[in-house]
XYZ file of C-alpha atoms in Angstrom:
744
model
C -2.250 9.590 47.664
C -1.498 6.335 49.425
C -3.314 5.169 52.519
C -2.060 3.479 55.662
C -3.546 0.005 55.500
C -2.148 -1.469 58.694
C -4.257 -0.705 61.765
C -3.791 -2.026 65.284
C -7.050 -2.668 67.109
C -7.908 -3.924 70.571
C -9.263 -7.455 70.826
C -12.088 -5.939 72.862
C -13.290 -4.288 69.659
C -14.685 -7.713 68.773
C -17.269 -9.892 70.453
C -17.927 -13.380 69.312
C -20.057 -16.399 70.120
C -20.012 -19.914 68.706
C -23.378 -20.910 70.116
C -25.604 -19.461 67.422
C -28.387 -21.552 66.005
C -26.814 -23.708 63.329
C -23.324 -23.105 64.685
C -22.793 -19.740 62.988
C -20.246 -17.143 64.026
C -21.303 -13.833 65.527
C -18.724 -11.053 65.443
C -19.522 -7.713 67.007
C -17.675 -4.513 66.299
C -17.376 -1.143 67.904
C -17.875 1.448 65.215
C -15.806 4.285 66.601
C -13.511 2.942 69.289
C -12.613 -0.299 70.980
C -15.397 -1.933 72.948
C -15.321 -1.431 76.676
C -14.114 -4.353 78.825
C -16.374 -7.189 79.925
C -18.989 -6.683 77.222
C -20.042 -10.154 76.071
C -22.548 -10.906 73.334
C -25.385 -13.170 74.338
C -26.170 -16.106 72.054
C -29.178 -15.668 69.820
C -31.481 -17.936 67.913
C -32.816 -15.662 65.194
C -32.703 -12.074 63.995
C -35.730 -10.977 65.968
C -34.054 -12.209 69.161
C -30.775 -10.541 68.252
C -32.361 -7.111 68.211
C -33.111 -7.436 71.914
C -29.644 -8.490 73.055
C -27.066 -6.286 74.761
C -24.866 -5.368 71.803
C -24.297 -2.628 69.270
C -23.746 -4.204 65.918
C -22.659 -7.623 64.718
C -21.687 -9.667 61.748
C -23.580 -12.943 61.679
C -22.321 -15.626 59.352
C -24.548 -18.642 58.871
C -23.507 -22.104 57.700
C -25.090 -21.434 54.306
C -22.688 -18.497 53.843
C -25.285 -15.761 54.327
C -24.024 -12.697 56.196
C -26.199 -10.447 58.331
C -24.802 -7.049 59.322
C -26.442 -5.048 62.075
C -26.129 -1.314 61.471
C -25.936 0.762 64.669
C -26.428 4.320 63.408
C -29.807 5.993 62.889
C -30.973 5.959 59.264
C -32.348 9.340 58.365
C -32.337 8.994 54.596
C -28.596 9.643 54.313
C -27.967 6.019 53.339
C -25.756 4.793 56.180
C -27.818 1.639 56.569
C -26.530 0.736 53.108
C -23.053 2.279 52.998
C -21.809 1.143 56.411
C -22.497 -2.540 55.680
C -20.871 -2.045 52.253
C -17.623 -1.094 53.967
C -17.708 -4.185 56.175
C -18.649 -6.461 53.288
C -15.758 -5.113 51.220
C -13.115 -6.145 53.729
C -14.981 -9.329 54.642
C -14.805 -10.206 50.948
C -18.354 -11.486 50.496
C -20.756 -11.074 47.612
C -23.185 -8.240 48.283
C -26.066 -10.453 47.162
C -25.340 -12.658 50.194
C -25.543 -9.760 52.680
C -28.599 -8.986 54.802
C -28.827 -5.754 56.772
C -30.723 -5.160 60.017
C -31.042 -2.018 62.129
C -29.319 -2.236 65.504
C -30.632 -0.845 68.782
C -29.146 1.771 71.110
C -26.231 0.374 73.118
C -24.169 2.928 75.014
C -21.899 0.204 76.385
C -20.313 -0.431 73.019
C -20.618 2.805 71.051
C -19.770 6.419 71.608
C -21.486 7.941 68.569
C -24.810 6.405 67.595
C -25.808 9.701 66.023
C -27.178 10.899 62.698
C -25.871 14.441 62.480
C -23.097 16.575 61.109
C -22.589 14.304 58.078
C -20.071 12.365 60.176
C -21.258 8.739 60.326
C -19.089 7.342 57.520
C -16.164 9.622 58.326
C -16.028 8.452 61.953
C -16.732 4.811 61.167
C -14.472 4.337 58.143
C -11.453 2.651 59.806
C -13.375 0.605 62.370
C -15.851 -0.717 59.811
C -13.062 -1.886 57.529
C -11.266 -3.407 60.513
C -14.396 -5.328 61.427
C -14.665 -7.011 58.051
C -10.952 -7.687 57.736
C -10.636 -9.366 61.129
C -13.620 -11.602 60.486
C -12.159 -12.574 57.127
C -8.765 -13.425 58.657
C -10.367 -15.677 61.277
C -12.286 -17.539 58.578
C -9.166 -17.949 56.430
C -7.173 -19.194 59.410
C -9.847 -21.782 60.131
C -9.725 -23.029 56.546
C -5.926 -23.077 56.521
C -5.862 -25.156 59.696
C -8.239 -27.689 58.185
C -6.028 -27.991 55.105
C -2.770 -27.942 57.084
C -1.392 -24.960 55.162
C -0.271 -21.452 56.041
C -3.053 -18.816 55.848
C -0.853 -16.746 53.530
C -1.311 -19.454 50.885
C -5.074 -18.901 50.796
C -7.107 -16.509 48.688
C -10.682 -15.273 49.206
C -13.301 -14.128 46.730
C -16.982 -13.556 47.495
C -17.010 -15.722 50.598
C -15.094 -18.637 49.066
C -11.595 -19.525 50.355
C -9.168 -21.200 47.915
C -5.750 -22.732 48.658
C -2.755 -23.141 46.371
C -3.907 -26.624 45.378
C -7.218 -25.247 44.128
C -9.311 -26.651 46.977
C -12.193 -24.450 48.142
C -14.235 -23.914 51.285
C -17.085 -21.489 51.785
C -17.339 -19.240 54.817
C -20.267 -21.321 56.022
C -18.104 -24.463 55.893
C -15.573 -23.117 58.411
C -17.669 -20.752 60.499
C -17.815 -23.133 63.487
C -14.027 -23.549 63.547
C -13.429 -19.818 63.061
C -15.572 -19.015 66.076
C -13.082 -20.881 68.293
C -10.043 -18.862 67.173
C -8.438 -15.854 68.812
C -9.358 -12.513 67.304
C -6.278 -11.181 65.463
C -4.594 -8.105 66.892
C -3.624 -6.644 63.532
C -4.793 -7.008 59.943
C -3.879 -5.567 56.580
C -6.651 -3.671 54.851
C -7.335 -3.592 51.137
C -5.863 -0.980 48.839
C -8.552 1.124 47.158
C -7.569 -0.289 43.757
C -8.739 -3.704 44.969
C -12.226 -2.621 46.043
C -15.088 -4.614 44.550
C -18.053 -3.237 46.530
C -16.909 0.193 47.666
C -17.276 2.567 44.744
C -20.083 0.631 43.061
C -23.734 1.645 42.818
C -25.722 -0.210 45.474
C -29.465 0.283 45.856
C -30.838 1.337 49.225
C -31.272 -1.832 51.308
C -34.765 -0.668 52.334
C -35.922 0.376 48.873
C -38.307 -2.533 48.347
C -39.958 -1.978 51.718
C -40.185 1.759 51.118
C -41.777 1.428 47.689
C -44.243 -1.262 48.781
C -45.264 0.437 52.024
C -43.818 -2.124 54.427
C -43.432 -0.935 58.050
C -40.111 0.855 58.537
C -40.792 4.307 59.927
C -41.779 5.526 63.361
C -45.378 6.037 62.303
C -45.474 2.363 61.261
C -44.410 1.046 64.677
C -47.095 -0.906 66.568
C -47.364 -3.296 69.487
C -50.333 -5.116 70.962
C -52.369 -3.004 73.360
C -50.926 0.272 72.108
C -53.001 3.458 72.328
C -52.532 6.789 70.542
C -51.946 10.252 71.968
C -52.417 13.711 70.427
C -51.078 16.729 72.307
C -52.581 20.215 72.570
C -49.670 22.641 72.941
C -49.486 26.430 73.421
C -50.383 28.201 70.159
C -47.552 30.701 70.634
C -44.118 30.831 72.251
C -44.344 32.585 75.616
C -47.802 31.295 76.602
C -48.946 29.007 79.406
C -52.128 27.013 80.001
C -54.713 28.516 82.379
C -57.773 26.274 81.887
C -59.489 23.932 79.454
C -62.791 22.175 78.808
C -62.510 18.563 77.594
C -66.197 17.616 77.932
C -66.842 17.315 74.205
C -63.590 15.478 73.544
C -64.187 12.863 76.235
C -67.581 12.014 74.720
C -66.205 11.290 71.274
C -65.907 7.696 69.953
C -62.693 5.863 70.867
C -61.464 8.454 73.348
C -59.999 6.772 76.421
C -59.177 9.860 78.439
C -57.708 13.349 78.616
C -54.708 14.143 80.841
C -52.178 16.897 81.575
C -48.422 16.566 81.140
C -45.468 18.895 81.590
C -44.613 18.607 85.253
C -41.959 15.886 84.926
C -40.225 17.503 81.983
C -40.296 20.904 83.657
C -38.794 19.546 86.876
C -36.022 17.765 84.998
C -35.171 20.756 82.810
C -35.080 23.136 85.757
C -32.112 21.132 87.029
C -30.545 20.624 83.607
C -31.895 23.139 81.057
C -31.222 22.338 77.440
C -32.466 22.785 73.913
C -35.795 21.202 74.758
C -36.540 23.513 77.689
C -38.744 26.168 76.092
C -40.607 23.748 73.887
C -41.099 20.965 76.425
C -41.661 22.531 79.824
C -45.105 24.107 79.423
C -48.259 22.309 80.565
C -49.978 20.435 77.745
C -53.282 18.637 77.255
C -53.167 15.072 75.919
C -56.011 13.122 74.305
C -55.690 9.340 74.565
C -57.652 7.288 72.014
C -57.853 3.907 70.342
C -56.765 5.179 66.908
C -54.814 8.035 65.385
C -57.900 9.504 63.717
C -59.902 9.472 66.938
C -57.116 11.137 68.900
C -56.614 13.906 66.328
C -60.343 14.607 66.009
C -60.829 14.767 69.766
C -57.855 17.104 70.067
C -59.728 19.646 67.931
C -62.639 19.534 70.380
C -60.531 20.674 73.357
C -61.371 24.254 74.393
C -58.192 25.628 75.980
C -57.380 29.032 77.446
C -53.828 30.373 77.386
C -52.228 33.472 78.837
C -49.054 35.331 78.007
C -46.246 34.355 80.346
C -43.250 35.813 78.507
C -42.591 38.538 75.963
C -44.540 37.736 72.795
C -42.110 38.184 69.955
C -42.738 39.105 66.344
C -40.620 39.038 63.226
C -40.396 42.838 63.470
C -39.001 42.574 67.009
C -36.311 40.222 65.801
C -35.422 42.406 62.835
C -35.055 45.510 64.984
C -33.047 43.702 67.645
C -30.639 42.157 65.158
C -30.043 45.535 63.522
C -29.367 47.033 66.931
C -26.979 44.264 67.859
C -25.005 44.713 64.629
C -24.492 48.376 65.534
C -23.522 47.585 69.119
C -20.283 46.516 70.724
C -21.287 43.410 72.684
C -19.579 40.927 70.378
C -17.654 37.779 71.172
C -14.583 37.515 68.963
C -14.126 34.037 67.499
C -10.914 34.775 65.609
C -8.690 37.832 65.263
C -5.658 38.089 62.987
C -3.806 41.381 62.630
C -5.664 44.685 62.992
C -8.810 45.156 60.883
C -9.410 48.683 62.161
C -6.007 49.780 60.935
C -6.567 48.055 57.592
C -9.852 49.918 57.096
C -8.305 53.247 58.138
C -5.506 52.888 55.574
C -7.646 51.470 52.738
C -8.122 52.911 49.283
C -11.594 51.358 49.132
C -13.929 49.710 51.652
C -16.911 47.471 50.854
C -19.522 46.775 53.533
C -22.714 44.769 53.095
C -25.425 43.261 55.323
C -27.186 39.968 54.565
C -30.444 38.756 56.158
C -32.069 35.352 56.564
C -35.391 34.306 58.165
C -36.455 31.528 60.519
C -36.963 28.196 58.778
C -38.842 25.075 59.949
C -37.543 21.612 59.070
C -40.525 20.272 57.104
C -39.783 16.578 57.621
C -41.994 14.383 55.455
C -42.779 12.211 58.482
C -44.182 14.367 61.318
C -42.747 13.946 64.809
C -43.877 10.795 66.621
C -42.563 8.333 69.168
C -43.545 5.139 70.989
C -43.080 4.643 74.729
C -44.044 1.926 77.183
C -42.963 2.686 80.738
C -43.276 -0.258 83.114
C -41.655 -1.177 86.410
C -39.390 -3.617 84.595
C -38.173 -1.484 81.695
C -38.723 1.588 79.566
C -39.342 0.481 75.985
C -38.848 3.264 73.427
C -39.056 3.141 69.644
C -39.145 5.714 66.895
C -37.299 8.156 64.659
C -34.550 9.957 66.584
C -31.150 11.248 65.454
C -29.606 11.217 68.949
C -30.824 8.094 70.760
C -28.202 8.127 73.522
C -28.859 11.776 74.366
C -32.582 11.114 74.606
C -32.102 8.006 76.724
C -30.090 10.122 79.146
C -32.868 12.723 79.394
C -35.506 10.034 79.928
C -33.379 8.510 82.671
C -33.153 11.871 84.454
C -36.818 12.663 83.996
C -38.058 9.369 85.469
C -35.235 8.867 87.954
C -34.499 5.462 86.446
C -31.117 3.978 85.489
C -30.269 4.057 81.788
C -29.921 0.272 81.928
C -33.715 0.120 82.187
C -34.104 1.761 78.777
C -34.461 -0.308 75.621
C -34.483 2.003 72.594
C -35.172 0.834 69.061
C -34.402 3.138 66.144
C -36.823 3.188 63.247
C -36.059 4.625 59.842
C -36.800 8.350 59.700
C -38.866 10.186 57.127
C -36.505 13.154 57.206
C -34.781 14.934 60.037
C -32.570 17.811 58.826
C -31.608 18.495 62.454
C -35.151 18.542 63.882
C -34.839 15.017 65.231
C -31.622 15.851 67.043
C -33.941 17.284 69.678
C -36.234 14.927 71.548
C -39.059 16.976 73.010
C -41.472 14.522 71.343
C -39.645 11.605 72.997
C -40.060 13.184 76.418
C -43.745 13.794 75.738
C -44.337 10.166 74.788
C -42.513 8.930 77.889
C -44.383 11.240 80.253
C -47.706 10.172 78.723
C -46.948 6.453 79.042
C -45.721 6.901 82.590
C -48.991 8.654 83.462
C -51.420 6.187 81.855
C -49.357 3.003 82.375
C -49.923 1.851 78.801
C -47.867 1.541 75.621
C -48.562 4.712 73.655
C -47.702 6.282 70.307
C -47.506 10.084 70.478
C -48.340 11.530 67.045
C -48.089 14.997 65.536
C -49.817 16.563 62.556
C -48.060 18.730 59.985
C -49.493 21.762 61.762
C -48.034 20.560 65.065
C -44.655 20.105 63.410
C -44.470 23.618 62.012
C -45.888 25.275 65.128
C -43.833 23.435 67.765
C -40.573 23.608 65.877
C -36.979 24.166 66.829
C -36.220 26.501 63.949
C -33.205 27.673 62.028
C -32.516 31.053 63.671
C -33.074 34.316 61.873
C -29.605 35.746 61.265
C -27.879 38.844 59.931
C -24.303 39.042 58.715
C -22.375 42.260 58.181
C -19.222 41.819 56.109
C -16.641 44.522 55.586
C -13.472 44.345 53.482
C -10.674 46.804 52.739
C -8.660 47.191 49.534
C -5.188 48.755 49.399
C -3.012 48.934 46.283
C -5.299 46.472 44.515
C -5.138 43.838 47.285
C -7.563 42.707 50.000
C -5.979 43.867 53.246
C -8.797 43.438 55.788
C -11.899 41.339 56.340
C -14.371 41.690 59.216
C -17.374 39.375 59.544
C -20.068 40.021 62.159
C -22.975 37.737 62.990
C -26.091 38.709 64.921
C -28.420 35.754 65.352
C -31.309 34.492 67.416
C -29.867 32.341 70.210
C -26.481 32.255 68.494
C -24.907 30.798 71.634
C -26.301 27.530 70.233
C -25.156 28.345 66.755
C -22.210 30.623 66.079
C -19.875 31.090 63.148
C -17.196 28.850 61.749
C -14.189 31.183 62.084
C -11.528 28.944 60.554
C -13.116 28.242 57.183
C -12.161 30.093 54.007
C -11.071 32.953 53.815
C -9.424 32.464 57.228
C -5.659 32.342 56.718
C -5.843 34.100 53.342
C -6.167 37.687 54.578
C -3.626 39.222 56.957
C -6.134 41.304 58.927
C -9.112 39.046 59.595
C -11.713 39.112 62.366
C -14.907 37.165 63.106
C -17.378 38.360 65.764
C -20.723 37.002 66.970
C -23.493 38.428 69.141
C -26.551 36.682 70.537
C -30.137 37.885 70.817
C -31.966 35.632 73.273
C -35.452 34.701 72.181
C -38.361 32.684 73.528
C -38.617 31.077 70.091
C -36.653 27.862 70.096
C -33.803 27.654 67.605
C -31.237 25.006 66.809
C -29.573 22.989 64.083
C -31.039 23.065 60.577
C -29.479 21.161 57.680
C -25.828 22.287 57.398
C -25.802 24.300 60.650
C -23.721 27.475 60.730
C -23.079 27.408 56.984
C -26.498 27.088 55.315
C -26.810 30.895 55.093
C -23.229 32.014 55.718
C -22.007 30.429 52.465
C -24.407 32.580 50.441
C -23.479 35.763 52.304
C -19.720 35.320 52.007
C -19.655 34.053 48.449
C -21.998 36.767 47.214
C -19.764 39.290 48.962
C -16.656 37.875 47.253
C -18.247 38.369 43.847
C -19.108 41.980 44.630
C -15.628 42.535 46.026
C -14.085 41.228 42.796
C -16.284 43.618 40.805
C -15.139 46.541 42.952
C -11.500 45.519 42.467
C -12.114 44.945 38.747
C -10.507 41.501 38.852
C -11.597 38.050 37.690
C -13.895 36.442 40.272
C -12.412 32.970 39.976
C -8.818 34.144 39.935
C -9.407 36.268 43.032
C -10.447 33.154 44.948
C -7.495 31.157 43.658
C -5.094 33.966 44.584
C -6.472 34.022 48.124
C -6.055 30.253 48.420
C -2.415 30.556 47.313
C -1.772 32.576 50.482
C -3.065 29.889 52.851
C -0.554 27.647 54.634
C -2.300 25.134 56.944
C 1.097 23.854 58.112
C 1.779 27.245 59.707
C -1.743 27.730 61.076
C -3.209 24.594 62.608
C -6.559 26.354 63.095
C -7.255 26.190 59.351
C -9.703 23.348 58.708
C -9.884 23.312 54.913
C -7.282 22.266 52.347
C -6.351 25.065 49.918
C -5.071 22.509 47.398
C -8.281 20.455 47.436
C -10.327 23.647 47.247
C -8.393 24.848 44.199
C -8.979 21.527 42.484
C -12.775 21.669 42.904
C -12.735 25.285 41.659
C -10.764 24.475 38.517
C -12.858 21.379 37.832
C -16.098 23.335 38.209
C -14.856 25.977 35.780
C -14.088 23.245 33.254
C -17.184 21.085 33.690
C -19.662 23.977 33.793
C -18.348 25.683 30.679
C -17.730 28.786 32.778
C -17.495 31.856 30.588
C -18.215 29.947 27.376
C -22.012 29.648 27.502
C -24.313 31.441 25.016
C -25.371 34.985 25.864
C -28.787 33.896 27.121
C -27.221 31.762 29.901
C -26.130 33.664 33.013
C -23.774 31.922 35.418
C -22.919 32.275 39.091
C -19.962 30.661 40.859
C -19.377 29.558 44.477
C -16.769 27.486 46.287
C -17.224 26.358 49.876
C -15.958 24.005 52.567
C -18.033 22.503 55.353
C -18.536 19.124 57.049
C -14.972 18.239 55.991
C -15.908 18.381 52.299
C -14.824 20.778 49.534
C -17.471 21.854 47.010
C -17.739 24.200 44.032
C -21.037 24.964 42.299
C -21.963 26.882 39.159
C -25.573 27.942 38.575
C -27.013 28.503 35.097
C -29.915 30.958 34.909
C -32.009 31.675 31.818
C -34.820 34.123 31.143
C -38.269 32.623 30.540
C -41.338 34.832 30.066
C -39.394 37.782 31.380
C -38.313 36.042 34.598
C -34.977 34.463 35.604
C -35.173 30.688 36.028
C -32.524 28.444 37.605
C -31.992 25.758 34.968
C -28.900 23.860 36.060
C -26.367 23.502 38.869
C -22.971 21.999 38.097
C -21.623 20.588 41.358
C -18.049 19.398 41.938
C -17.397 17.530 45.184
C -14.250 16.341 46.923
C -15.513 14.025 49.655
C -12.623 11.561 49.489
C -13.426 7.955 48.619
C -17.044 7.617 47.500
C -18.454 4.508 49.169
C -21.735 4.299 47.252
C -21.898 6.606 44.198
C -25.649 6.072 43.782
C -26.338 7.081 47.366
C -23.841 9.935 47.120
C -25.620 11.376 44.089
C -28.916 11.265 45.967
C -27.405 13.242 48.836
C -25.710 15.778 46.581
C -28.736 16.429 44.394
C -31.059 16.639 47.373
C -28.765 19.086 49.134
C -28.472 21.350 46.096
C -32.217 21.441 45.420
C -32.957 22.026 49.104
C -30.475 24.903 49.089
C -31.979 26.444 45.962
C -35.545 26.081 47.246
C -34.995 27.648 50.641
C -32.848 30.478 49.280
C -35.578 31.329 46.789
C -38.767 30.717 48.793
C -38.336 29.629 52.432
C -39.501 31.943 55.224
C -41.384 31.616 58.514
C -42.612 34.754 60.265
C -44.015 35.242 63.773
C -46.721 37.490 65.167
C -46.875 37.779 68.956
C -44.869 34.573 69.280
C -47.134 32.605 66.923
C -45.909 31.124 63.623
C -47.764 32.674 60.702
C -47.721 29.452 58.653
C -48.757 25.989 59.800
C -48.804 23.964 56.606
C -47.694 24.064 52.988
C -50.658 26.185 51.953
C -48.797 29.159 53.433
C -45.226 27.924 53.728
C -43.495 27.927 50.336
C -41.277 25.036 49.292
C -39.628 24.519 45.929
C -41.884 22.690 43.455
C -40.849 19.860 41.174
C -41.035 22.012 38.049
C -38.710 24.537 39.708
C -35.991 22.038 40.581
C -32.880 22.539 38.429
C -30.890 19.807 36.747
C -27.957 18.886 38.996
C -24.829 17.652 37.236
C -22.359 16.119 39.679
C -18.629 15.483 39.330
C -16.464 13.798 41.970
C -12.784 14.500 42.539
C -11.187 11.051 42.591
C -8.577 10.439 45.285
C -7.788 8.038 48.113
C -8.510 10.304 51.066
C -10.819 8.862 53.716
C -14.508 9.688 53.140
C -15.963 12.950 54.450
C -19.492 14.354 54.784
C -22.112 14.344 52.019
C -25.578 14.886 53.485
C -25.064 18.608 54.043
C -22.068 20.178 52.203
C -23.803 20.820 48.863
C -26.690 22.822 50.375
C -24.831 25.960 51.580
C -23.146 26.874 48.245
C -26.393 26.637 46.255
C -27.838 29.910 47.547
C -24.690 31.816 46.670
C -24.405 30.270 43.211
C -27.916 31.284 42.189
C -27.573 34.733 43.821
C -24.481 35.417 41.734
C -26.190 34.074 38.611
C -29.275 36.215 39.267
C -26.994 39.247 39.554
C -25.587 38.431 36.135
C -29.110 38.102 34.711
C -30.770 41.124 36.347
C -27.929 43.419 37.333
C -29.219 43.420 40.936
C -27.494 42.139 44.060
C -29.635 40.184 46.528
C -28.987 40.754 50.223
C -32.044 39.138 51.773
C -33.444 35.604 51.738
C -35.767 34.377 50.465
C -34.928 36.059 47.183
C -38.592 36.195 46.188
C -39.170 38.488 49.176
C -37.731 41.317 47.056
C -39.379 40.586 43.671
C -38.421 43.987 42.279
C -34.784 42.846 42.318
C -35.639 39.800 40.196
C -36.992 41.903 37.344
C -35.072 41.478 34.119
C -34.051 44.590 32.155
C -36.478 45.303 29.313
C -33.891 44.555 26.635
C -33.667 40.982 27.940
C -37.446 40.608 27.891
C -37.581 41.796 24.283
C -34.674 39.564 23.350
């Protein structure tokens, strides 16, 4: 497939200054749309000064030819701090060894999506990032051509060196002063993929040396002079409020500077504008202020607090009963309805109906929640790990009644997020604390705080029903009952939408005091398992080949006639056929049991095949073959990291992950009681990319959802038992291998 390589861009998408130290050129770019009018970059002397200027992201070219690229999006481990600059450097035509990368700050004047979420950073930034590099390159070439008295079309560029037809050369640093005086071009021609030198090559994470040597990068590393530390005592259960507390012992401990209450400002703000943070942020809390982290956490344990029940105290049993009741009820919201499913079921030769269950899940970020705040009359200085900096700046502005222009927000690298850091309750806490004590403060959480104060993946139940008439699937009805599903909901236009004439998707919401929200691969992380496991059982009932049934359904889809369809049937068929080939589907020895899944989410098509073997009488997931169509792969090394991590995360949580509640209180607070996959349990992940020239799509999330379905189908092949409830180890009797397999 060819790509359109001519893009028209507003001149306001670029900002430039010729007054850098040393006469370098500074070119700013808007990542997702043209910059707004009258946004002018201030001159800067060095990189540390640049980070405090009013801009989003810039290319800085020094006279020695070195290029510094400021990356505007939050780095959560998904690799955008490496891959985004790679895209710019490709079109700029510089050697990667000459590129330096710095993290940008929040700047809502220039950007509309400084977000780490939805696996969308590269997809949304692809064209603008290339445009940025190409326009800078053209200005540099024009400057060189003018000096030589030749037409720019006669010049060639390679790794930051411009050459004319006579063989004369100039480096970017040689002409950077002249280039800074030129008009920004309105239109440029972008490279063809066949000419890429950086995109498509393995590039190490730009922070890898700092990560491996323990240099400060993360929120917990952030420090300023005069900073104090805060540890927060929160309600032990959802639905409770503070009645009294005794802080006498805590105040007497070494290093403790004080004990205060917070909650009033957040509560007042959220009463006017309730949001995701409302239930978790609006209760009164006790805060210990100390000179060090250790002192704050120790003193926190000495607080004697009394709490009373304010709302209904929910348990896992309550949720289970309510979800079952909702599935039987009629209060559904229909997300999509094609044809008449009731008629299809009434006329069917056979009907298959199954219910699938999933539990709450915490996020388990390696780096617990933390944030820095320093609220003064002049400005509000914020720093830390957050996936949605602009959203949080807006909430802080409302809470304090201050203009957003007063807020300076620095983004640190994040030690995991998985959706938890989309929500900024911890940011609001840090701000309210600093505003109260009038000092710079770092709010810190423990692992126990993280698990207990979470915004969890909601417990969900799916009921799927399909009808068969004359050997064909004639109806398909999918129902979802979920905790707070008004925040969640189904994806009604993914496969098999468009493939079945009578098709309906319904959702119903059970409102809970327990806070729920996005968890890695929202909507699909459990739905993929439920649907794909159901397809396998449906094929068995129809006595047809499981792979061919999926391909036949895809043959019926015509996205040109139904613009609601979001996936490509042709791209989906290609990943299916490639997975069959690469996994050795149907050709493995008898002791290897395989399970197949295909899925689309986050704009990416994936197929996975799980290999399960029997060891000591138990089924063990040995290997996952993963085929991915994510368009052009910017950084294969980084892409493999995302794919493998997603698969293993999906396997681990499908097998082991579960968080239960008793009277509103989480029953696990650390990894001694919350089960994660262990290193010895992680399967080999073999990855294959579909090569094409489509623009890049998501990678951080799409390989997680299919993993649960692939191993469920493989476990069925190994044990003869279907699994309808996650985690799979919750029903160990269904994982027992028939005695003949144990003997064999």
